[in-house]
PDB file of C-alpha atoms in Angstrom:
ATOM      1  CA  UNK A 195      -9.871 -22.703-184.995  1.00  0.00           C
ATOM      2  CA  UNK A 196     -11.331 -26.158-184.534  1.00  0.00           C
ATOM      3  CA  UNK A 197     -14.577 -27.499-185.946  1.00  0.00           C
ATOM      4  CA  UNK A 198     -16.359 -26.761-182.658  1.00  0.00           C
ATOM      5  CA  UNK A 199     -15.078 -23.154-182.622  1.00  0.00           C
ATOM      6  CA  UNK A 200     -12.341 -23.665-180.040  1.00  0.00           C
ATOM      7  CA  UNK A 201      -9.054 -21.920-180.659  1.00  0.00           C
ATOM      8  CA  UNK A 202      -6.043 -24.210-180.706  1.00  0.00           C
ATOM      9  CA  UNK A 203      -2.476 -23.077-180.353  1.00  0.00           C
ATOM     10  CA  UNK A 204       0.075 -25.044-182.410  1.00  0.00           C
ATOM     11  CA  UNK A 205       3.854 -24.829-182.360  1.00  0.00           C
ATOM     12  CA  UNK A 206       5.583 -26.040-185.478  1.00  0.00           C
ATOM     13  CA  UNK A 207       9.256 -26.982-185.528  1.00  0.00           C
ATOM     14  CA  UNK A 208      10.719 -28.000-188.868  1.00  0.00           C
ATOM     15  CA  UNK A 209      11.351 -26.901-192.432  1.00  0.00           C
ATOM     16  CA  UNK A 210       8.891 -25.768-195.072  1.00  0.00           C
ATOM     17  CA  UNK A 211       9.534 -26.487-198.740  1.00  0.00           C
ATOM     18  CA  UNK A 212       8.237 -24.178-201.468  1.00  0.00           C
ATOM     19  CA  UNK A 213       7.553 -24.538-205.192  1.00  0.00           C
ATOM     20  CA  UNK A 214       8.890 -22.214-207.903  1.00  0.00           C
ATOM     21  CA  UNK A 215       5.999 -19.782-207.272  1.00  0.00           C
ATOM     22  CA  UNK A 216       6.840 -19.497-203.538  1.00  0.00           C
ATOM     23  CA  UNK A 217       3.872 -21.581-202.424  1.00  0.00           C
ATOM     24  CA  UNK A 218       4.477 -24.067-199.588  1.00  0.00           C
ATOM     25  CA  UNK A 219       4.407 -27.659-200.819  1.00  0.00           C
ATOM     26  CA  UNK A 220       5.616 -29.651-197.902  1.00  0.00           C
ATOM     27  CA  UNK A 221       6.541 -29.382-194.256  1.00  0.00           C
ATOM     28  CA  UNK A 222       8.993 -31.749-192.612  1.00  0.00           C
ATOM     29  CA  UNK A 223       8.965 -31.487-188.845  1.00  0.00           C
ATOM     30  CA  UNK A 224       6.807 -31.731-185.771  1.00  0.00           C
ATOM     31  CA  UNK A 225       3.711 -29.836-184.657  1.00  0.00           C
ATOM     32  CA  UNK A 226       2.777 -29.626-181.017  1.00  0.00           C
ATOM     33  CA  UNK A 227      -0.561 -28.655-179.497  1.00  0.00           C
ATOM     34  CA  UNK A 228       0.395 -25.967-176.935  1.00  0.00           C
ATOM     35  CA  UNK A 229      -3.174 -24.847-176.181  1.00  0.00           C
ATOM     36  CA  UNK A 230      -2.971 -25.859-172.504  1.00  0.00           C
ATOM     37  CA  UNK A 231       0.363 -24.080-172.094  1.00  0.00           C
ATOM     38  CA  UNK A 232      -1.184 -20.873-173.476  1.00  0.00           C
ATOM     39  CA  UNK A 233      -4.214 -21.246-171.175  1.00  0.00           C
ATOM     40  CA  UNK A 234      -1.889 -21.774-168.185  1.00  0.00           C
ATOM     41  CA  UNK A 235       0.162 -18.717-169.140  1.00  0.00           C
ATOM     42  CA  UNK A 236      -2.997 -16.601-169.365  1.00  0.00           C
ATOM     43  CA  UNK A 237      -4.221 -17.921-165.991  1.00  0.00           C
ATOM     44  CA  UNK A 238      -0.847 -17.079-164.433  1.00  0.00           C
ATOM     45  CA  UNK A 239      -0.919 -13.579-165.915  1.00  0.00           C
ATOM     46  CA  UNK A 240      -4.463 -13.078-164.587  1.00  0.00           C
ATOM     47  CA  UNK A 241      -3.404 -14.290-161.118  1.00  0.00           C
ATOM     48  CA  UNK A 242      -0.378 -11.970-161.144  1.00  0.00           C
ATOM     49  CA  UNK A 243      -2.587  -9.006-162.076  1.00  0.00           C
ATOM     50  CA  UNK A 244      -5.078  -9.912-159.328  1.00  0.00           C
ATOM     51  CA  UNK A 245      -2.241 -10.240-156.786  1.00  0.00           C
ATOM     52  CA  UNK A 246      -0.881  -6.831-157.811  1.00  0.00           C
ATOM     53  CA  UNK A 247      -4.361  -5.288-157.464  1.00  0.00           C
ATOM     54  CA  UNK A 248      -4.859  -6.905-154.051  1.00  0.00           C
ATOM     55  CA  UNK A 249      -1.438  -5.668-152.961  1.00  0.00           C
ATOM     56  CA  UNK A 250      -2.385  -2.112-153.938  1.00  0.00           C
ATOM     57  CA  UNK A 251      -5.601  -2.441-151.938  1.00  0.00           C
ATOM     58  CA  UNK A 252      -3.606  -3.759-148.973  1.00  0.00           C
ATOM     59  CA  UNK A 253      -1.312  -0.739-149.141  1.00  0.00           C
ATOM     60  CA  UNK A 254      -4.348   1.556-149.143  1.00  0.00           C
ATOM     61  CA  UNK A 255      -5.613  -0.177-145.982  1.00  0.00           C
ATOM     62  CA  UNK A 256      -2.217  -0.087-144.274  1.00  0.00           C
ATOM     63  CA  UNK A 257      -1.722   3.690-144.665  1.00  0.00           C
ATOM     64  CA  UNK A 258      -4.507   4.679-142.208  1.00  0.00           C
ATOM     65  CA  UNK A 259      -3.392   1.977-139.769  1.00  0.00           C
ATOM     66  CA  UNK A 260       0.226   3.148-139.896  1.00  0.00           C
ATOM     67  CA  UNK A 261      -0.866   6.757-139.446  1.00  0.00           C
ATOM     68  CA  UNK A 262      -2.895   5.807-136.378  1.00  0.00           C
ATOM     69  CA  UNK A 263      -0.031   3.801-134.908  1.00  0.00           C
ATOM     70  CA  UNK A 264       2.230   6.796-135.380  1.00  0.00           C
ATOM     71  CA  UNK A 265      -0.005   9.348-133.672  1.00  0.00           C
ATOM     72  CA  UNK A 266      -2.204   7.383-131.242  1.00  0.00           C
ATOM     73  CA  UNK A 267      -1.779   8.100-127.575  1.00  0.00           C
ATOM     74  CA  UNK A 268      -4.112   5.432-126.212  1.00  0.00           C
ATOM     75  CA  UNK A 269      -4.597   1.725-126.833  1.00  0.00           C
ATOM     76  CA  UNK A 270      -8.313   1.970-127.641  1.00  0.00           C
ATOM     77  CA  UNK A 271      -7.519   4.136-130.673  1.00  0.00           C
ATOM     78  CA  UNK A 272      -4.966   1.558-131.810  1.00  0.00           C
ATOM     79  CA  UNK A 273      -7.405  -1.335-131.260  1.00  0.00           C
ATOM     80  CA  UNK A 274     -10.049   0.489-133.314  1.00  0.00           C
ATOM     81  CA  UNK A 275      -7.572   1.084-136.147  1.00  0.00           C
ATOM     82  CA  UNK A 276      -6.535  -2.585-136.115  1.00  0.00           C
ATOM     83  CA  UNK A 277     -10.219  -3.592-136.102  1.00  0.00           C
ATOM     84  CA  UNK A 278     -10.879  -1.338-139.129  1.00  0.00           C
ATOM     85  CA  UNK A 279      -7.880  -2.823-140.930  1.00  0.00           C
ATOM     86  CA  UNK A 280      -9.029  -6.374-140.236  1.00  0.00           C
ATOM     87  CA  UNK A 281     -12.638  -5.607-141.209  1.00  0.00           C
ATOM     88  CA  UNK A 282     -11.499  -4.035-144.480  1.00  0.00           C
ATOM     89  CA  UNK A 283      -9.195  -6.983-145.191  1.00  0.00           C
ATOM     90  CA  UNK A 284     -11.545  -9.896-144.534  1.00  0.00           C
ATOM     91  CA  UNK A 285     -14.970 -10.841-143.308  1.00  0.00           C
ATOM     92  CA  UNK A 286     -14.880 -10.314-139.575  1.00  0.00           C
ATOM     93  CA  UNK A 287     -17.692 -10.499-137.036  1.00  0.00           C
ATOM     94  CA  UNK A 288     -15.612 -10.007-133.919  1.00  0.00           C
ATOM     95  CA  UNK A 289     -12.296  -8.811-132.557  1.00  0.00           C
ATOM     96  CA  UNK A 290     -10.922  -9.605-129.098  1.00  0.00           C
ATOM     97  CA  UNK A 291      -7.727  -8.292-127.517  1.00  0.00           C
ATOM     98  CA  UNK A 292      -6.519  -9.618-124.206  1.00  0.00           C
ATOM     99  CA  UNK A 293      -3.374  -9.745-122.125  1.00  0.00           C
ATOM    100  CA  UNK A 294      -2.220 -12.917-120.430  1.00  0.00           C
ATOM    101  CA  UNK A 295      -0.684 -12.603-116.995  1.00  0.00           C
ATOM    102  CA  UNK A 296       1.632 -15.549-116.432  1.00  0.00           C
ATOM    103  CA  UNK A 297       1.983 -15.047-112.678  1.00  0.00           C
ATOM    104  CA  UNK A 298      -1.749 -15.490-112.060  1.00  0.00           C
ATOM    105  CA  UNK A 299      -2.480 -17.522-115.187  1.00  0.00           C
ATOM    106  CA  UNK A 300      -5.285 -15.069-116.034  1.00  0.00           C
ATOM    107  CA  UNK A 301      -6.284 -13.475-119.299  1.00  0.00           C
ATOM    108  CA  UNK A 302      -7.377  -9.827-119.005  1.00  0.00           C
ATOM    109  CA  UNK A 303      -9.737  -8.433-121.620  1.00  0.00           C
ATOM    110  CA  UNK A 304      -8.492  -5.191-123.168  1.00  0.00           C
ATOM    111  CA  UNK A 305     -10.812  -4.610-126.126  1.00  0.00           C
ATOM    112  CA  UNK A 306     -13.824  -6.442-127.539  1.00  0.00           C
ATOM    113  CA  UNK A 307     -15.792  -5.728-130.696  1.00  0.00           C
ATOM    114  CA  UNK A 308     -18.551  -7.948-132.034  1.00  0.00           C
ATOM    115  CA  UNK A 309     -21.575  -7.803-134.298  1.00  0.00           C
ATOM    116  CA  UNK A 310     -20.780  -4.212-135.260  1.00  0.00           C
ATOM    117  CA  UNK A 311     -20.437  -2.807-131.742  1.00  0.00           C
ATOM    118  CA  UNK A 312     -17.767  -2.337-129.140  1.00  0.00           C
ATOM    119  CA  UNK A 313     -18.469  -4.457-126.087  1.00  0.00           C
ATOM    120  CA  UNK A 314     -18.191  -3.083-122.576  1.00  0.00           C
ATOM    121  CA  UNK A 315     -15.282  -4.996-121.082  1.00  0.00           C
ATOM    122  CA  UNK A 316     -16.844  -4.766-117.639  1.00  0.00           C
ATOM    123  CA  UNK A 317     -19.685  -6.939-118.980  1.00  0.00           C
ATOM    124  CA  UNK A 318     -17.153  -9.746-119.530  1.00  0.00           C
ATOM    125  CA  UNK A 319     -16.058  -9.877-115.905  1.00  0.00           C
ATOM    126  CA  UNK A 320     -16.553 -13.324-114.427  1.00  0.00           C
ATOM    127  CA  UNK A 321     -15.953 -14.540-110.907  1.00  0.00           C
ATOM    128  CA  UNK A 322     -15.962 -18.137-112.146  1.00  0.00           C
ATOM    129  CA  UNK A 323     -14.222 -19.441-115.264  1.00  0.00           C
ATOM    130  CA  UNK A 324     -16.122 -18.179-118.299  1.00  0.00           C
ATOM    131  CA  UNK A 325     -17.632 -20.942-120.401  1.00  0.00           C
ATOM    132  CA  UNK A 326     -17.731 -18.662-123.471  1.00  0.00           C
ATOM    133  CA  UNK A 327     -13.967 -18.899-124.010  1.00  0.00           C
ATOM    134  CA  UNK A 328     -12.016 -21.890-125.273  1.00  0.00           C
ATOM    135  CA  UNK A 329     -10.145 -23.908-122.750  1.00  0.00           C
ATOM    136  CA  UNK A 330      -6.381 -23.647-122.453  1.00  0.00           C
ATOM    137  CA  UNK A 331      -4.683 -26.848-121.319  1.00  0.00           C
ATOM    138  CA  UNK A 332      -8.045 -28.168-120.178  1.00  0.00           C
ATOM    139  CA  UNK A 333      -8.894 -25.194-117.944  1.00  0.00           C
ATOM    140  CA  UNK A 334     -10.943 -22.255-119.196  1.00  0.00           C
ATOM    141  CA  UNK A 335      -9.335 -18.871-118.551  1.00  0.00           C
ATOM    142  CA  UNK A 336     -10.898 -16.430-116.133  1.00  0.00           C
ATOM    143  CA  UNK A 337     -11.622 -13.090-117.769  1.00  0.00           C
ATOM    144  CA  UNK A 338     -11.353 -10.077-115.525  1.00  0.00           C
ATOM    145  CA  UNK A 339     -11.660  -6.373-116.074  1.00  0.00           C
ATOM    146  CA  UNK A 340      -8.209  -4.967-116.958  1.00  0.00           C
ATOM    147  CA  UNK A 341      -6.234  -3.056-114.412  1.00  0.00           C
ATOM    148  CA  UNK A 342      -5.525   0.605-115.062  1.00  0.00           C
ATOM    149  CA  UNK A 343      -2.701   0.789-117.573  1.00  0.00           C
ATOM    150  CA  UNK A 344      -0.651   3.842-118.391  1.00  0.00           C
ATOM    151  CA  UNK A 345      -0.657   4.815-122.026  1.00  0.00           C
ATOM    152  CA  UNK A 346       1.836   7.014-123.763  1.00  0.00           C
TER     153      UNK A 346
END
């Protein structure tokens, strides 16, 4: 322990010489200050523990999602489960699912959630390009109400 109260870690490599009573009299060798190495090892151990804890939490969030994916018979149920997974995993204020139709170059809204509520997709229907959405290759996509889709 140093004069200021800090703990120092020292590694000594060498040979100690003793007197006839077994008391050390001399040390020939090298001492190294390994305090930073010990701090780095402790930080790594802490990070590994945190990663293991976060992994366990991730597994707890994945189980309900996997269960929903296994039993869901409609896309809205799946979208809601994905939204719950995302919201539990990170700060999230919105979730948007759409399908892009290459033949018409249109993006069709499938599910929208924002500010704590599901959004009526019909409210997103635009006859002109919607300014709310980012442009793709310089042209904003047109959002239209999705066509009826069969679900299993």
